[in-house]
GROMACS .gro file of C-alpha atoms in nm:
model
  101
    1MET     CA    1   0.000   0.000   0.000
    2GLY     CA    2   0.127   0.343  -0.082
    3GLU     CA    3   0.024   0.694   0.005
    4SER     CA    4  -0.223   0.699  -0.283
    5GLU     CA    5  -0.424   0.418  -0.120
    6ARG     CA    6  -0.399   0.530   0.244
    7GLY     CA    7  -0.381   0.906   0.204
    8ASP     CA    8  -0.110   1.151   0.294
    9ILE     CA    9   0.079   1.117   0.619
   10ALA     CA   10  -0.009   1.386   0.871
   11PRO     CA   11   0.274   1.626   0.947
   12ARG     CA   12   0.456   1.524   1.263
   13ALA     CA   13   0.680   1.692   1.515
   14ARG     CA   14   0.931   1.521   1.744
   15ILE     CA   15   0.948   1.681   2.087
   16SER     CA   16   1.235   1.611   2.329
   17TYR     CA   17   1.161   1.532   2.694
   18TRP     CA   18   1.416   1.470   2.973
   19CYS     CA   19   1.367   1.281   3.300
   20ALA     CA   20   1.555   1.313   3.631
   21HIS     CA   21   1.794   1.035   3.522
   22GLY     CA   22   1.893   1.234   3.212
   23HIS     CA   23   1.717   1.005   2.962
   24GLU     CA   24   1.593   1.180   2.649
   25THR     CA   25   1.266   1.071   2.490
   26GLN     CA   26   1.143   1.198   2.155
   27PRO     CA   27   0.781   1.099   2.091
   28ALA     CA   28   0.628   1.204   1.760
   29PHE     CA   29   0.306   1.405   1.761
   30ALA     CA   30   0.071   1.484   1.475
   31VAL     CA   31   0.080   1.859   1.423
   32GLY     CA   32  -0.260   2.022   1.386
   33ALA     CA   33  -0.392   2.374   1.380
   34ASP     CA   34  -0.384   2.421   1.757
   35PHE     CA   35  -0.108   2.172   1.846
   36GLU     CA   36   0.048   2.214   2.188
   37PRO     CA   37   0.278   1.938   2.320
   38PRO     CA   38   0.206   1.798   2.666
   39SER     CA   39   0.419   1.951   2.941
   40THR     CA   40   0.524   1.607   3.076
   41TRP     CA   41   0.576   1.262   2.929
   42ASP     CA   42   0.657   0.931   3.100
   43CYS     CA   43   1.013   0.813   3.036
   44PRO     CA   44   0.998   0.469   2.868
   45ARG     CA   45   1.334   0.367   3.020
   46CYS     CA   46   1.280   0.438   3.391
   47GLY     CA   47   0.915   0.543   3.424
   48TYR     CA   48   0.993   0.883   3.579
   49PRO     CA   49   0.808   1.188   3.450
   50ALA     CA   50   1.001   1.378   3.184
   51GLY     CA   51   0.974   1.749   3.104
   52LEU     CA   52   1.061   1.984   2.823
   53ASP     CA   53   1.353   2.153   3.006
   54PRO     CA   54   1.668   1.934   3.012
   55LEU     CA   55   1.818   2.139   3.298
   56ALA     CA   56   1.509   2.121   3.521
   57PRO     CA   57   1.330   1.787   3.476
   58PRO     CA   58   1.023   1.717   3.691
   59PRO     CA   59   1.093   1.548   4.025
   60PRO     CA   60   1.026   1.174   4.053
   61VAL     CA   61   0.683   1.079   4.184
   62HIS     CA   62   0.688   0.931   4.534
   63ASN     CA   63   0.469   0.622   4.551
   64GLU     CA   64   0.351   0.493   4.884
   65PRO     CA   65   0.439   0.128   4.940
   66TYR     CA   66   0.162  -0.130   4.943
   67LYS     CA   67   0.006  -0.176   5.285
   68THR     CA   68  -0.148  -0.496   5.409
   69HIS     CA   69  -0.483  -0.510   5.584
   70LEU     CA   70  -0.298  -0.571   5.910
   71ALA     CA   71  -0.096  -0.251   5.866
   72TYR     CA   72  -0.416  -0.047   5.827
   73VAL     CA   73  -0.567  -0.214   6.135
   74LYS     CA   74  -0.254  -0.139   6.339
   75GLU     CA   75  -0.284   0.228   6.243
   76ARG     CA   76  -0.634   0.240   6.396
   77ARG     CA   77  -0.588   0.018   6.704
   78SER     CA   78  -0.328  -0.011   6.978
   79ASP     CA   79  -0.180  -0.349   7.077
   80GLU     CA   80  -0.395  -0.349   7.392
   81GLU     CA   81  -0.715  -0.288   7.193
   82GLY     CA   82  -0.618  -0.564   6.951
   83LYS     CA   83  -0.556  -0.810   7.233
   84ALA     CA   84  -0.892  -0.723   7.393
   85LEU     CA   85  -1.074  -0.779   7.060
   86LEU     CA   86  -0.893  -1.109   7.006
   87ASP     CA   87  -0.978  -1.231   7.357
   88GLU     CA   88  -1.342  -1.135   7.302
   89ALA     CA   89  -1.358  -1.319   6.969
   90LEU     CA   90  -1.193  -1.629   7.118
   91ALA     CA   91  -1.441  -1.627   7.407
   92VAL     CA   92  -1.732  -1.620   7.160
   93LEU     CA   93  -1.584  -1.912   6.965
   94ARG     CA   94  -1.528  -2.116   7.283
   95ARG     CA   95  -1.889  -2.057   7.393
   96ARG     CA   96  -2.015  -2.178   7.053
   97ARG     CA   97  -1.808  -2.494   7.083
   98GLY     CA   98  -1.925  -2.554   7.437
   99GLU     CA   99  -1.584  -2.505   7.589
  100VAL     CA  100  -1.544  -2.331   7.921
  101ALA     CA  101  -1.373  -1.995   7.894
   0.00000   0.00000   0.00000
């Protein structure tokens, strides 16, 4: 297939973006009447955000580590409260089984 079958290729512009690690990325954008390149772009090498200024790239995004359910519970309850709840739950289970608490 040639251009005659698919149509003309839209004019494109390559814009340079730099991340905090110094990687340069040059994505190609179709240029239209009111084309304005995005201010940031994700670096395909390291995943950091990349900006248009090579001397002042955007700072890396700080991601919070994954928390388990237990970590969230420990934020809301003290060890003493947790022990009291556990003792209460065990007492209920022992009563259901017919054991003496």
